[in-house]
Each structure stands twice: as structure tokens, then as C-alpha cells.
Tab-separated table of C-alpha atoms in Angstrom:
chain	number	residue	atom	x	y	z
A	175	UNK	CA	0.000	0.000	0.000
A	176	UNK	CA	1.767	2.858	-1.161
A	177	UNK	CA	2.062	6.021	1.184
A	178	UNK	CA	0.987	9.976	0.124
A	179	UNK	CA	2.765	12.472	1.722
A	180	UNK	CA	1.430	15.570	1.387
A	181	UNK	CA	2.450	18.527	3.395
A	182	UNK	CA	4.144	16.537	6.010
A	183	UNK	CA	1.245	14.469	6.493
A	184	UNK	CA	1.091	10.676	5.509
A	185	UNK	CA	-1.836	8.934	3.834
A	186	UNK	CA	-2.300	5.370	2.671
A	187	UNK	CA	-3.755	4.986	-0.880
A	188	UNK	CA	-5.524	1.638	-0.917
A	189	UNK	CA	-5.233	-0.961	-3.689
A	190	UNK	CA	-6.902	0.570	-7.084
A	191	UNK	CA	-7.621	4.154	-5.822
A	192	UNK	CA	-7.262	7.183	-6.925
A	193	UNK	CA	-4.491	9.597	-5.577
A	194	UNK	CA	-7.396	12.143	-5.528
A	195	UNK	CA	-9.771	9.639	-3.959
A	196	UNK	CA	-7.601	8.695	-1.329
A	197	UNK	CA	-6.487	12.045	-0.123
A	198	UNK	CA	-10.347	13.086	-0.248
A	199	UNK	CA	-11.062	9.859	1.998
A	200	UNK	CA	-8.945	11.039	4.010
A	201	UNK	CA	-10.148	14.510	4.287
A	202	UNK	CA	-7.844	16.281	1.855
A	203	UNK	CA	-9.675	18.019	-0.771
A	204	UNK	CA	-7.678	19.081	-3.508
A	205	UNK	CA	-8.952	21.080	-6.192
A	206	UNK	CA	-10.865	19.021	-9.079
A	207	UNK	CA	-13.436	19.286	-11.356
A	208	UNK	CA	-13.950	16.482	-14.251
A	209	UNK	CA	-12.208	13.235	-12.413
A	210	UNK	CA	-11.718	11.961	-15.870
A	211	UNK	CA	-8.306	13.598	-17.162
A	212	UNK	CA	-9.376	16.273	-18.742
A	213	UNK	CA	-9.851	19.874	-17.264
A	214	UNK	CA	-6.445	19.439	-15.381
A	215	UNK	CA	-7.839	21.252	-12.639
A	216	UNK	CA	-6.254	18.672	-9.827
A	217	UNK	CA	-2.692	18.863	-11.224
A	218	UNK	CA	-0.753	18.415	-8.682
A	219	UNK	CA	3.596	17.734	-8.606
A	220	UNK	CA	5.507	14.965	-7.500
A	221	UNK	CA	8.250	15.897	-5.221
A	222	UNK	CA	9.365	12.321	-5.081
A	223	UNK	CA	8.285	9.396	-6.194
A	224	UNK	CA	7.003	8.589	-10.042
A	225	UNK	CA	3.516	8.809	-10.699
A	226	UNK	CA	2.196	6.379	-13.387
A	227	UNK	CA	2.177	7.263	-16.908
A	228	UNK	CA	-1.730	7.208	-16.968
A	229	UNK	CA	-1.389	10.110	-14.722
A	230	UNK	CA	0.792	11.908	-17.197
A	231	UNK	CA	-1.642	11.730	-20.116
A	232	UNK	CA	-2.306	14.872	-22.125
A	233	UNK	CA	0.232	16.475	-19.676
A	234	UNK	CA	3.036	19.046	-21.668
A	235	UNK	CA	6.136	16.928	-22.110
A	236	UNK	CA	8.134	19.777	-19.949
A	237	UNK	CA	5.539	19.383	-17.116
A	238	UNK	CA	5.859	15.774	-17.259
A	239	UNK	CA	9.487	16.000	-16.711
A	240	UNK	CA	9.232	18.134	-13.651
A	241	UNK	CA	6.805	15.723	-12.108
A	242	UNK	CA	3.427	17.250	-12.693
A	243	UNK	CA	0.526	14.667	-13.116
A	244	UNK	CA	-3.158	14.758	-12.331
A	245	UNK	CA	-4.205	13.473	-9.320
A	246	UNK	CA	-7.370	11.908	-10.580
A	247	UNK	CA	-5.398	9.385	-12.591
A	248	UNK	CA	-3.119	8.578	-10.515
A	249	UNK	CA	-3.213	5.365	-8.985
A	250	UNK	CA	-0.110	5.218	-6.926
A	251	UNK	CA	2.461	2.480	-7.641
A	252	UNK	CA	4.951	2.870	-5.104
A	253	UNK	CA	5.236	5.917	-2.127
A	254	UNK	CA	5.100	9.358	-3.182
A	255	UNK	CA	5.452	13.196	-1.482
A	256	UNK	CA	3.290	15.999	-3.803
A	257	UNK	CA	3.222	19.194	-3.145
A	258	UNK	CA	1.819	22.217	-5.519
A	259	UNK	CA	5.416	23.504	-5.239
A	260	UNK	CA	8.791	22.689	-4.774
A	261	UNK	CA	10.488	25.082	-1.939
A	262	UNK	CA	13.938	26.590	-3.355
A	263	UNK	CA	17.072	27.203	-1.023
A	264	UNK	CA	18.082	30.796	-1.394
A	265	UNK	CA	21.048	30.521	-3.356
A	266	UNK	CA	23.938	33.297	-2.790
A	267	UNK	CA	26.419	34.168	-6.242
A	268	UNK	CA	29.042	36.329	-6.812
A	269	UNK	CA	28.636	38.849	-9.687
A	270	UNK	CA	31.572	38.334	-12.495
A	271	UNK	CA	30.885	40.289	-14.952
A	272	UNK	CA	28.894	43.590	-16.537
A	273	UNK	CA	28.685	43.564	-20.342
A	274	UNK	CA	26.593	46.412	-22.486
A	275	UNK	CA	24.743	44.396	-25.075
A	276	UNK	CA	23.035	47.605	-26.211
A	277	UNK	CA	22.127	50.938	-25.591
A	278	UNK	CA	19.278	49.661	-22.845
A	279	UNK	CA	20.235	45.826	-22.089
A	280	UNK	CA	23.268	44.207	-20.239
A	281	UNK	CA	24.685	40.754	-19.414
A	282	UNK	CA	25.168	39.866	-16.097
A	283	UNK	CA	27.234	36.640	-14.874
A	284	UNK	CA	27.296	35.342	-11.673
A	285	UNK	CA	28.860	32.040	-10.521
A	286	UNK	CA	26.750	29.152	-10.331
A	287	UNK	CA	26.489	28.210	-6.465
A	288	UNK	CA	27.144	24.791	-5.325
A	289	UNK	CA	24.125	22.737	-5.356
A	290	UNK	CA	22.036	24.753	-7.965
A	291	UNK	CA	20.670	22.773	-11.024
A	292	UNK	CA	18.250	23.876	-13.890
A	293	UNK	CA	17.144	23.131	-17.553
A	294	UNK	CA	18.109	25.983	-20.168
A	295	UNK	CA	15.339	28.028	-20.446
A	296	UNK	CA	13.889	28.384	-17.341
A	297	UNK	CA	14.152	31.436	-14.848
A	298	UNK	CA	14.984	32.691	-11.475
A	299	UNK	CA	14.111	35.326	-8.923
A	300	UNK	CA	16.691	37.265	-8.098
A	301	UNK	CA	15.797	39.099	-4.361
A	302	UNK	CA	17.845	42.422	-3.527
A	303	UNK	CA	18.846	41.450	0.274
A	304	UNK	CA	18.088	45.341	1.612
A	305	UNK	CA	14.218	45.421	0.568
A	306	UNK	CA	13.569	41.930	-0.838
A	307	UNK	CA	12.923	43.619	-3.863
A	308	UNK	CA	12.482	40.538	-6.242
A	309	UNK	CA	11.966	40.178	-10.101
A	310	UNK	CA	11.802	37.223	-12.413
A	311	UNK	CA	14.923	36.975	-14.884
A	312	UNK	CA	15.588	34.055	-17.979
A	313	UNK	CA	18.759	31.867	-17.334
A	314	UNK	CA	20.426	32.775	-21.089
A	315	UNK	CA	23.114	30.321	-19.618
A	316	UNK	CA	23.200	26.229	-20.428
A	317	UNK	CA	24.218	24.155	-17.130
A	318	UNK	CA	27.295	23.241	-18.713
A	319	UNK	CA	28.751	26.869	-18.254
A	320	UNK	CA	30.580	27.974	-15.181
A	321	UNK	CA	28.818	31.004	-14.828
A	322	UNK	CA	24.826	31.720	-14.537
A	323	UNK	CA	24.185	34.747	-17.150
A	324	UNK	CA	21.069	37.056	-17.278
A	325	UNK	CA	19.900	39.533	-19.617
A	326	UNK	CA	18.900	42.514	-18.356
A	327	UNK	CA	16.835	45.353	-20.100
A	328	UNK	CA	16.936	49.192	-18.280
A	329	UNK	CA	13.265	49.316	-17.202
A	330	UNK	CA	12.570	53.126	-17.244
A	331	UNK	CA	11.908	53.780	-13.608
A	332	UNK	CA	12.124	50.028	-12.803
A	333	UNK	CA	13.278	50.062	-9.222
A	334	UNK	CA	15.496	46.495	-9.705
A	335	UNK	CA	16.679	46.885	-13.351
A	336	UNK	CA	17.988	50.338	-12.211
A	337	UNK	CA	19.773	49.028	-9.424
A	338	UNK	CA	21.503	46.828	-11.366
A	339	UNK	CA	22.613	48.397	-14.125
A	340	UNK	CA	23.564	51.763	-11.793
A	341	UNK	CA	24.812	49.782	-8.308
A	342	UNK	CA	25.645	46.478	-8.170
A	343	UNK	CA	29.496	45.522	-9.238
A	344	UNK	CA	31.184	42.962	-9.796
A	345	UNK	CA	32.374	40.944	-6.644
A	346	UNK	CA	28.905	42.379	-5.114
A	347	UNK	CA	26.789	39.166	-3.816
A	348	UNK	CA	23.574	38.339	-5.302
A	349	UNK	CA	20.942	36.334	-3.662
A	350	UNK	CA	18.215	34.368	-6.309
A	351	UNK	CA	15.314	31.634	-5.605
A	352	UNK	CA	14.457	28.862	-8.501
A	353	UNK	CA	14.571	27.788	-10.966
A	354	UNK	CA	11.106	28.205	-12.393
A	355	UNK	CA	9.566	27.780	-15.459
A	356	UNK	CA	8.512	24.735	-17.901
A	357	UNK	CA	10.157	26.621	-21.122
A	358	UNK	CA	12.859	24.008	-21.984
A	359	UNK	CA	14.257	21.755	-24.630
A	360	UNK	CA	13.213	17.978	-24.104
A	361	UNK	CA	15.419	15.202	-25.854
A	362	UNK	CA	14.382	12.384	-28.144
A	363	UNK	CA	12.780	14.302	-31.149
A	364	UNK	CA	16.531	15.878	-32.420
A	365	UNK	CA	14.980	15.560	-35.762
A	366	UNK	CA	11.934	17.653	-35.257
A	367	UNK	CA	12.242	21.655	-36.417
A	368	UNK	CA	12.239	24.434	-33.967
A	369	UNK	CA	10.491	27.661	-33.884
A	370	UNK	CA	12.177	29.704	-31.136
A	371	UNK	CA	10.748	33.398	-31.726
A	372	UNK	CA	10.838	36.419	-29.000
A	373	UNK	CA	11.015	40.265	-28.563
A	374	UNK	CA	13.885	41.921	-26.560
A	375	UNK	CA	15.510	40.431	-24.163
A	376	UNK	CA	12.897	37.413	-24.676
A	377	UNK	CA	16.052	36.662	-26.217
A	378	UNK	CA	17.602	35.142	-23.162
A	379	UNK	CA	15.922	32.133	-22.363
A	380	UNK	CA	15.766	31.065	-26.346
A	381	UNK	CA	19.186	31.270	-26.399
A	382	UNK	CA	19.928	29.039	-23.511
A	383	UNK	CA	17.198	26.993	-25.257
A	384	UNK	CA	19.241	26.955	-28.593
A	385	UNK	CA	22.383	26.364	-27.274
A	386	UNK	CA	20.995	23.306	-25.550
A	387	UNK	CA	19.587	21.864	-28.296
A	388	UNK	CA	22.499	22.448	-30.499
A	389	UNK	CA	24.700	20.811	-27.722
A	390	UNK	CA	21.982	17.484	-27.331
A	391	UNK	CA	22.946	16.832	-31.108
A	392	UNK	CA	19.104	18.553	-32.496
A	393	UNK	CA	20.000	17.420	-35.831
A	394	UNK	CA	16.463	18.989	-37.227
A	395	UNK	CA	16.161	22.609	-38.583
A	396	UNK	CA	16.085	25.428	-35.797
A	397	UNK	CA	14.157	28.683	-36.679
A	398	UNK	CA	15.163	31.607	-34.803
A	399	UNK	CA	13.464	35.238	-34.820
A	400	UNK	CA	14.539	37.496	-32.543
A	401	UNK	CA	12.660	40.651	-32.733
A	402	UNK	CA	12.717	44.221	-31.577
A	403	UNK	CA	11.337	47.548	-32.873
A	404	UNK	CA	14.663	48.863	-34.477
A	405	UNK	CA	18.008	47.604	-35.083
A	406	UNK	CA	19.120	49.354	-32.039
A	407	UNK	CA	16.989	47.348	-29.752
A	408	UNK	CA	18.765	44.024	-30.656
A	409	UNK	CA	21.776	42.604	-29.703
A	410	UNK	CA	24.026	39.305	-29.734
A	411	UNK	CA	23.734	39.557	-33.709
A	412	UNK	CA	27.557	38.837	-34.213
A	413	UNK	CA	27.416	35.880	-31.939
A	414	UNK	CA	24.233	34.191	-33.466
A	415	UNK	CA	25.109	35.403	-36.794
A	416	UNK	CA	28.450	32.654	-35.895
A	417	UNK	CA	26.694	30.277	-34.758
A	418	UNK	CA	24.158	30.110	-37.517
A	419	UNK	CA	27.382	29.922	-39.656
A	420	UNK	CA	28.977	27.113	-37.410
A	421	UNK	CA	25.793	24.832	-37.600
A	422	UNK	CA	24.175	23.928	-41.090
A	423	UNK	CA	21.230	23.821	-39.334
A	424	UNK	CA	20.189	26.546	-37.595
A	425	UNK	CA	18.522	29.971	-39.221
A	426	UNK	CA	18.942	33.016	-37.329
A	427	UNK	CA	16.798	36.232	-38.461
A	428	UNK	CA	16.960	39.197	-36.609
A	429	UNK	CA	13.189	41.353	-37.022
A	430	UNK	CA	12.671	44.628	-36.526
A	431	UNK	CA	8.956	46.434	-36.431
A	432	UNK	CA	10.677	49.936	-37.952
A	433	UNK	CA	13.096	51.037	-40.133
A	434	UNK	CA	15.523	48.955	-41.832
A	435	UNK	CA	16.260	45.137	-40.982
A	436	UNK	CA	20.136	44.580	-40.736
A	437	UNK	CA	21.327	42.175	-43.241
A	438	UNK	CA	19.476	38.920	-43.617
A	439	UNK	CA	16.963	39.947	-41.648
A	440	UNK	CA	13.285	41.241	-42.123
A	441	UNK	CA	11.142	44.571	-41.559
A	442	UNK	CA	7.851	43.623	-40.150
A	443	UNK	CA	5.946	42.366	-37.068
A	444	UNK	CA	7.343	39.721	-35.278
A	445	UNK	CA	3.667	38.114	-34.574
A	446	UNK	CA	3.435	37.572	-38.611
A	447	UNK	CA	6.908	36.548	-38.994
A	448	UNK	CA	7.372	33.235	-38.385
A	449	UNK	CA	4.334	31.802	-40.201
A	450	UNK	CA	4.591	33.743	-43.222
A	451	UNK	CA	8.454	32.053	-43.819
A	452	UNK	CA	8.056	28.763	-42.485
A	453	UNK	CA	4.570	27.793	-43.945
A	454	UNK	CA	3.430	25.063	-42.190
A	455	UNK	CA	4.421	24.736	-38.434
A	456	UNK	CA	2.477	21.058	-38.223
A	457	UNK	CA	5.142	19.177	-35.997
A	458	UNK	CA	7.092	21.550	-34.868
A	459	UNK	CA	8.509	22.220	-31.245
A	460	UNK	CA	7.533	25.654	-30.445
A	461	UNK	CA	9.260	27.990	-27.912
A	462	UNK	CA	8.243	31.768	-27.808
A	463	UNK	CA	9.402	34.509	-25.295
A	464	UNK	CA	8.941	38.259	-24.546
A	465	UNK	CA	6.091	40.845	-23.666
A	466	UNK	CA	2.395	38.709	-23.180
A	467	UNK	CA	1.005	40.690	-25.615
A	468	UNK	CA	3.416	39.236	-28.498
A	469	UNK	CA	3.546	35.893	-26.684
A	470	UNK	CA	-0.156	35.511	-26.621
A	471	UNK	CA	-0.443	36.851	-30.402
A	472	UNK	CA	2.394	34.659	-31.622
A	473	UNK	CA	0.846	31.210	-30.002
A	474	UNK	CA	-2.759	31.667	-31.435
A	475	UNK	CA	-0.551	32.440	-34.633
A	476	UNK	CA	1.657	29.710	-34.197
A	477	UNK	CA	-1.141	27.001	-33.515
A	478	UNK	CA	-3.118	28.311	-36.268
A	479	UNK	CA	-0.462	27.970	-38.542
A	480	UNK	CA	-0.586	24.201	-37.750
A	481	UNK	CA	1.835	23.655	-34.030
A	482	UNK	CA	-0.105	21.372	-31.959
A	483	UNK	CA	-0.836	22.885	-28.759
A	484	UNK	CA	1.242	20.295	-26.808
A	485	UNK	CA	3.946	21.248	-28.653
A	486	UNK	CA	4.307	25.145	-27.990
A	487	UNK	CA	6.419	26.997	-24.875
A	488	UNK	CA	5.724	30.183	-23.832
A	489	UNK	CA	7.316	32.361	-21.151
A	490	UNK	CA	5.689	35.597	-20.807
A	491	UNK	CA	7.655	38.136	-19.152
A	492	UNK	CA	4.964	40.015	-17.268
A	493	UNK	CA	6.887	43.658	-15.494
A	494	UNK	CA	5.455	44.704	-12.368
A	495	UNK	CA	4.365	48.502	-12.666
A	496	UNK	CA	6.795	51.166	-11.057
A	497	UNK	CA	5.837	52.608	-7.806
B	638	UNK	CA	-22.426	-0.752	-27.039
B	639	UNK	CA	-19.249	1.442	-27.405
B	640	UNK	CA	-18.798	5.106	-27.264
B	641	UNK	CA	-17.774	6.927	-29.717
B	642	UNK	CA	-15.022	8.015	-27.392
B	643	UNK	CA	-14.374	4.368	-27.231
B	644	UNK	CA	-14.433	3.932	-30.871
B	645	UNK	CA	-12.384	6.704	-31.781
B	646	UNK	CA	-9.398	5.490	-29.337
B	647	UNK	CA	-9.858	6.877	-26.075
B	648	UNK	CA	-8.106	9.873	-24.291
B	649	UNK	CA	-5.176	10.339	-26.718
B	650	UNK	CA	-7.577	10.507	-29.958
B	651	UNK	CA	-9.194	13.426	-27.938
B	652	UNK	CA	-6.410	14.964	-27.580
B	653	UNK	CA	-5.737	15.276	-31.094
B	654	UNK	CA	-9.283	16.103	-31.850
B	655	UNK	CA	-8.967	18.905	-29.390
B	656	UNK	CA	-6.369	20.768	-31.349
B	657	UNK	CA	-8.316	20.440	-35.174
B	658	UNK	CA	-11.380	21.469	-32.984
B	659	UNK	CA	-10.051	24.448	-31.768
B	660	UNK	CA	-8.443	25.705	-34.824
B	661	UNK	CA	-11.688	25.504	-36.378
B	662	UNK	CA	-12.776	27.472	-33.728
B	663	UNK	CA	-10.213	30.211	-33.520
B	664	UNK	CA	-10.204	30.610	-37.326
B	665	UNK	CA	-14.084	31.089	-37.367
B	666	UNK	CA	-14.501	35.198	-37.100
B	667	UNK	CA	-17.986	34.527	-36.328
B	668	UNK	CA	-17.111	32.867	-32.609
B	669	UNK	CA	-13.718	34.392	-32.041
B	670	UNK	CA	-14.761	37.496	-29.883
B	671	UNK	CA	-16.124	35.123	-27.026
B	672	UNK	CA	-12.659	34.232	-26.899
B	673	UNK	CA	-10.516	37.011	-26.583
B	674	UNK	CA	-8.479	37.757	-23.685
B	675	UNK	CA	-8.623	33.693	-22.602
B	676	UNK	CA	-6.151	31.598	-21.928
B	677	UNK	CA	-5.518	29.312	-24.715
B	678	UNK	CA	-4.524	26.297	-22.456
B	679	UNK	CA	-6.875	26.578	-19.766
B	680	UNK	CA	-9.389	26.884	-22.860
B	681	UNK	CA	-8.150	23.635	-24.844
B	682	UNK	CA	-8.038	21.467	-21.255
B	683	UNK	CA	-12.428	23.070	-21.401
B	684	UNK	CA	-12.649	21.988	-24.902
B	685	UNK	CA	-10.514	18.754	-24.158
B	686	UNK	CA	-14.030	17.973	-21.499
B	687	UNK	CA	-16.495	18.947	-24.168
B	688	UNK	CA	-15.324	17.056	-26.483
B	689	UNK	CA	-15.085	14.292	-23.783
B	690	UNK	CA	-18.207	14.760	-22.468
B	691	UNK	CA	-19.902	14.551	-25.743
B	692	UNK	CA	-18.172	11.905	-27.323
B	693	UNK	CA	-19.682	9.779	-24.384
B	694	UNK	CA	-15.682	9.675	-22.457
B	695	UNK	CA	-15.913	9.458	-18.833
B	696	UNK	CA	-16.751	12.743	-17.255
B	697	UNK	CA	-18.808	14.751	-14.511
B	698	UNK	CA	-19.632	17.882	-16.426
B	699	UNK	CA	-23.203	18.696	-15.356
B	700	UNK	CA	-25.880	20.703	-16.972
B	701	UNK	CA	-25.088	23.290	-14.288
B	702	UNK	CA	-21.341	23.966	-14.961
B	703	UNK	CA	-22.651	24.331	-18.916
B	704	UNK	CA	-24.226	27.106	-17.334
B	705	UNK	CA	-22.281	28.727	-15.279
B	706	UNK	CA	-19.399	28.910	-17.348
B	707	UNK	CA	-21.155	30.378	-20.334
B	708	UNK	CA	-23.203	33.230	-18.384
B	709	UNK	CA	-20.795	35.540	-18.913
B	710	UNK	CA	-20.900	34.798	-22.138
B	711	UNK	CA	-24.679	35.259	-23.260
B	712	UNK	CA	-24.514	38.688	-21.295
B	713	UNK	CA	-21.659	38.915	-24.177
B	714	UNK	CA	-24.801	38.458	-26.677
B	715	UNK	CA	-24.046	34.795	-27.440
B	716	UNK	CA	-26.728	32.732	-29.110
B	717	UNK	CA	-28.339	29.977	-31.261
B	718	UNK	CA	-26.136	30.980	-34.537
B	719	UNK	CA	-23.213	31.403	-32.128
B	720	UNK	CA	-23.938	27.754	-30.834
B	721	UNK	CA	-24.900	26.618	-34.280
B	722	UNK	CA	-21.286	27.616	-35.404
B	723	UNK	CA	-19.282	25.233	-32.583
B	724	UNK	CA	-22.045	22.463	-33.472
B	725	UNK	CA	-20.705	22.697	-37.115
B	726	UNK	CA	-17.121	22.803	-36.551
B	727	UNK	CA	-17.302	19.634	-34.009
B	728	UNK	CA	-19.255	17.480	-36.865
B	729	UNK	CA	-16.399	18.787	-39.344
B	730	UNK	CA	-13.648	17.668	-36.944
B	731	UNK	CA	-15.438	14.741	-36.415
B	732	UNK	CA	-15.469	14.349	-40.133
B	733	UNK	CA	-11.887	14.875	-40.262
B	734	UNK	CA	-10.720	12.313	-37.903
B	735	UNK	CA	-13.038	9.565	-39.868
B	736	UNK	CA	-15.978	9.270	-38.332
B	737	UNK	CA	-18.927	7.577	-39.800
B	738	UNK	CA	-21.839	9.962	-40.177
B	739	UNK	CA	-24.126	8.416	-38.521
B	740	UNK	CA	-21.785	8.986	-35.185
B	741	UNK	CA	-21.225	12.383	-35.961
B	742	UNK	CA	-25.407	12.745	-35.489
B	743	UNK	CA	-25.200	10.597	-31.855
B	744	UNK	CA	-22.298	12.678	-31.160
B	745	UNK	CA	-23.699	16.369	-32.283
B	746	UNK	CA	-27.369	15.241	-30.556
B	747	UNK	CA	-25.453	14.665	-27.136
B	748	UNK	CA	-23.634	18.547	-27.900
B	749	UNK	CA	-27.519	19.886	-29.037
B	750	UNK	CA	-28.916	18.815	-25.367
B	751	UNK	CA	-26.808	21.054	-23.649
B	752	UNK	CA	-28.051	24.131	-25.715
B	753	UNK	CA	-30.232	25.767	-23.178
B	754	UNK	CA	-28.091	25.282	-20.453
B	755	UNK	CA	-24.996	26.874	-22.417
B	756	UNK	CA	-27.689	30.063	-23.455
B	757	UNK	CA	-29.000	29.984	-19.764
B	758	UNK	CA	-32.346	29.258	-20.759
């Protein structure tokens, strides 16, 4: 009889019940609605322990990984903790380096403390220690690198983006929860094509994203757009521009909404883009990333244009309004 | 006697279904303002249900959650031609994934008998 725990609390699931079933017997309602798979209301996360592949059903493939599964089709197999969250350590770094990327954004490395693991793509919360001020940031780093790097756009009148561009230095100590986020390459379909499209520094995470899959062996074709309203506004063109040159099969084109594209790019919006080149997206893996309003635009263009819903990645960056 | 849901392949056919469904949906101006601003997930888990529900699947929608989660929607000015339009696309999806007609009627009968709860009637 396999054991629940759940909140530090330890329930028996009998022979042929339902995770959801058994907690509810035992007085622990969880939220659910359908109890047949579908509305996904009662997902819930495995913090240890496998839940069956029944349970995993119609689940994203990234959420799978992390151990989300529904609770109402999840007949335990062996003894399990869930939780609706995994509690991070706060994690101290040391800041390495300040680079200008443009005019308004800047890369910022920090060491990668002991103990801290994450997929590219996903993000952390970096917390100033004085006010625990904290804002979400991309990882634009791949594990394999010794260093953790962000991407950081000047917010006008953004109280953390401020700070950092105008006070922290390097040597300063940084403290960050995570990581977050279920934006991330998943092995076993290298053959597949990418669509990896963002605005401004929506840049970051796709490029942790790309590098990843580049360095798994993606053997498929890899579409990237990275957008922004003028030239000005982009950055890391040199560097993608390489690596498009180093691997036959990636296509990098830089977008911009005015004024004129630099070379081998295109003049237009960045919602329209990748449908009108590509055609068909039917099969592929779709990973998009900037502002919600071009995040939300590009998916209902993106699944329109053929991307199964299962198949597309979105990380809105959503700013919290100045003071 | 099978379902159709049974017939069609269970949970993972549905899941396909979902996504031709919806695209119907989304590229059908008539329909599309009653979904702005949603979230397309949350919305394709709903339609995931529906299509559930009405394909005879294993489910627990009721008559009153038809209901409740369209009211804001008929203050919106939805109606019959608004309902007649989903109808349609579900027997064309149907269609699409190979269904005989005679289970797109079982299946599209089951969808008409919710119409006055979804128009709060």
C-alpha cells in the first residue's frame, strides 16, 4: 500500500484508488473538477516518487518531466510526497561580470552556487537582500557553463533593473530563488524543427534553449526570430550570426517592427513573422518569449499555422508597474 | 455498445481532436470574440471535457457547470447561430478524424442537449 505524503502528512492509498480519492477519503480536498483527465484542474507535482504514466496523459512533455501529473489518474504504484510547489534554497552568487549588449540591455554573470541545477530556459528570482525587492529573470546560460548569465533590459523607472545596471558591481553578492519555469528543450525528437521566436531580451531564455539543443545533437532545422522595434533594440547579432554559420542547421533572423532590418533579416511584425516564412508549423517544437502581448499573439498564430498545442512553450515576461 | 469516445481510441484521440477542434474554432470570425483575452490552455483542457463529455468519455460535467461557465458569455450576446457555429465545426472535426456519419449525429445530438443550459435558458 503505497504512502501519500502531502504537506508533512502521511496517507495510505488503498489498492486501485485514486491519488485524488484517497487524499479526499482522508479529508484532503484538492482542487478538481472532471475526475476523468481532462480539465487538469487537480494537477498536482511529485516531489518524489514517479507517478504512473496514466497520470501523465495529455500532460506538456516539460511538465511531465518536472513531475506534474493529475491526481485523478493517478493510482499510486509505489510511495510518493506531492506538493503544488517545490520550496527553493536561497542561493547566494558572486557577480563576475557587466557587459553592455546595447544601448538599454546588459549581461550579467554570476557564478553558479554549489548545489544549484536547472534546464536551459527556465528562470529565477533574483531578491535584492536590503528590501527583498524581487523580479523574475531568464537563465540565457546552459548548465554546462561555469557562470549563470542574465539579460537585463533598463526598465525606465524600474526600481530592480535600475539598481543593477547603476549599483551592483562585480564581486557584489547576489541572492536568487528557482529555478522556475517549464520553457525548456526535451530530448528524443533531435529531428523535429524548432520555432524559437521572442522580442527583446525574450532573447535570453531562447538562447539558452538553442544552445541546448544544439549541444543534445538537435539534428532537425532550428528557426530563430529574434525581434525588436529597431536595429538598435537588438543585440548578440555577431554571436548568433556565428553560430548560424557554425551549424548547417540553424537559421537566425533578426526582425525589426521599424526602419531597416540589418542584413538577412526582415522589416515587419514579429507576430506575422514566423508563419509567413516557415509555412506550415504542423510538428514543430515551439518555444516563444517576450512581452504577453506578443507571446499571446504569436501562439494563437503559431497554432493556427498548424503547431499542436502540446507542442508550444511560452514564457511571458509580465513587469510589475513602477511605484 | 461502445462510445464513440471508445471507438475513436480513447483519451489520446481526444487529444488530437482537441487541437483540429479548436483551430476551427479560432479561425471562425464569427465565434472568435467570445474568446478574446482567454487563456488558450486553460481553454483547450475546457474543450478537451467537451469534447469528452460529448463523445460519451468518462466525465462529470453537469448541466449546471454548462451554465455557469457560459453566463458571462450570453450577457456577451451569445446565441443559437453562435452555438450553431461550434455544433458545425465539431461534426467537421469529427469528419476529419473519420468518423462515420451516422456517429457524428449521436455525437452532435449529445452537444444539441446542452443548448439551453450553455444560453441559460
Amino acid at each position: 500500500m503505497p504512502t501519500i505524503r502531502f504537506e508533512g502528512q502521511d496517507y495510505f492509498c488503498a489498492e486501485d484508488e485514486t491519488l485524488l480519492d484517497s487524499l479526499a477519503r482522508h479529508g484532503v480536498m484538492l482542487p478538481s473538477s472532471c475526475k476523468a483527465g481532462s480539465c487538469q484542474t487537480c494537477l498536482t507535482r511529485a516531489l518524489k516518487g514517479t507517478p504512473p504514466a496514466a497520470a501523465q496523459q495529455g500532460i506538456k512533455d516539460t511538465m511531465a518531466a518536472q513531475g506534474y501529473f493529475l491526481a485523478c489518474m493517478c493510482k499510486p504504484v509505489e510511495d510518493m510526497e506531492i506538493g503544488l510547489a517545490s520550496v527553493s534554497p536561497r542561493y547566494a552568487a558572486k557577480v563576475l561580470a557587466k557587459d553592455e549588449l546595447n544601448a538599454s540591455v546588459m549581461r550579467l554573470r554570476m557564478d553558479c552556487p554549489d548545489g544549484f541545477s536547472y534546464r536551459a530556459g527556465q528562470f529565477i528570482n533574483l531578491t535584492r537582500a536590503s528590501d527583498d525587492l524581487t523580479r523574475s529573470y531568464s537563465l540565457a546560460s546552459v548548465p554546462d557553463d561555469d557562470f549563470l548569465e542574465l539579460q537585463i533590459k533598463r526598465v525606465p523607472d524600474g526600481r530592480m533593473s535600475n539598481w543593477l545596471f547603476d549599483e551592483v558591481g562585480v564581486g557584489d553578492e547576489m541572492a536568487f530563488f528557482g529555478p522556475s519555469g517549464d520553457s525548456f528543450y526535451m530530448a528524443g525528437n533531435p529531428e523535429r524543427p524548432l520555432l524559437l521566436a521572442g522580442a527583446g531580451t525574450g532573447l535570453a531564455p531562447l538562447y539558452g534553449i538553442l544552445r541546448d539543443a544544439l549541444a543534445t545533437g538537435h539534428s532537425g532545422p532550428i528557426h530563430l526570430f529574434h525581434a525588436s522595434l529597431a536595429t538598435a533594440g537588438l543585440y548578440l547579432i555577431d554571436e548568433l550570426r556565428a553560430l548560424a554559420g557554425a551549424h548547417d542547421n540553424l537559421y537566425y533572423t533578426p526582425c525589426v517592427l521599424h526602419g531597416d532590418a540589418p542584413a538577412g533579416g526582415l522589416q515587419g511584425n514579429i507576430v506575422d513573422i514566423p508563419a509567413r516564412e516557415l509555412g506550415s508549423l504542423s510538428g514543430y517544437g515551439v518555444y516563444l518569449c517576450g512581452d504577453p502581448p506578443i507571446v499571446n499573439a504569436l501562439r494563437q498564430k503559431t497554432f493556427l499555422a498548424g503547431a499542436s498545442m502540446q507542442d508550444i512553450h511560452s514564457d511571458p515576461f509580465v513587469f510589475a508597474p513602477a511605484p | 455498445m461502445s462510445t464513440v469516445y471508445e471507438q475513436l481510441g480513447g483519451e489520446a484521440a481526444i487529444d488530437a481532436a482537441v487541437d483540429n477542434f479548436y483551430r476551427r474554432v479560432l479561425n471562425d470570425p464569427y465565434v472568435t470574440p467570445f474568446f478574446e483575452g482567454v487563456d488558450m490552455e486553460k481553454q483547450a483542457a475546457k474543450q478537451k471535457g467537451f469534447l469528452t463529455m460529448v463523445t460519451g468519455g468518462p466525465n462529470n460535467y453537469t448541466g449546471k457547470d454548462m451554465r455557469e461557465g457560459h453566463k458571462h458569455l450570453v450577457k456577451m450576446g451569445l446565441d443559437d447561430t453562435h452555438f450553431d457555429h461550434i455544433v458545425c465545426h465539431l461534426r467537421s472535426t469529427l469528419a476529419d478524424l473519420g468518423v462515420p456519419a451516422e456517429l457524428i449525429k449521436t455525437v452532435a445530438d449529445v452537444a444539441e442537449s446542452t443548448r439551453d443550459d450553455v444560453l441559460d435558458r
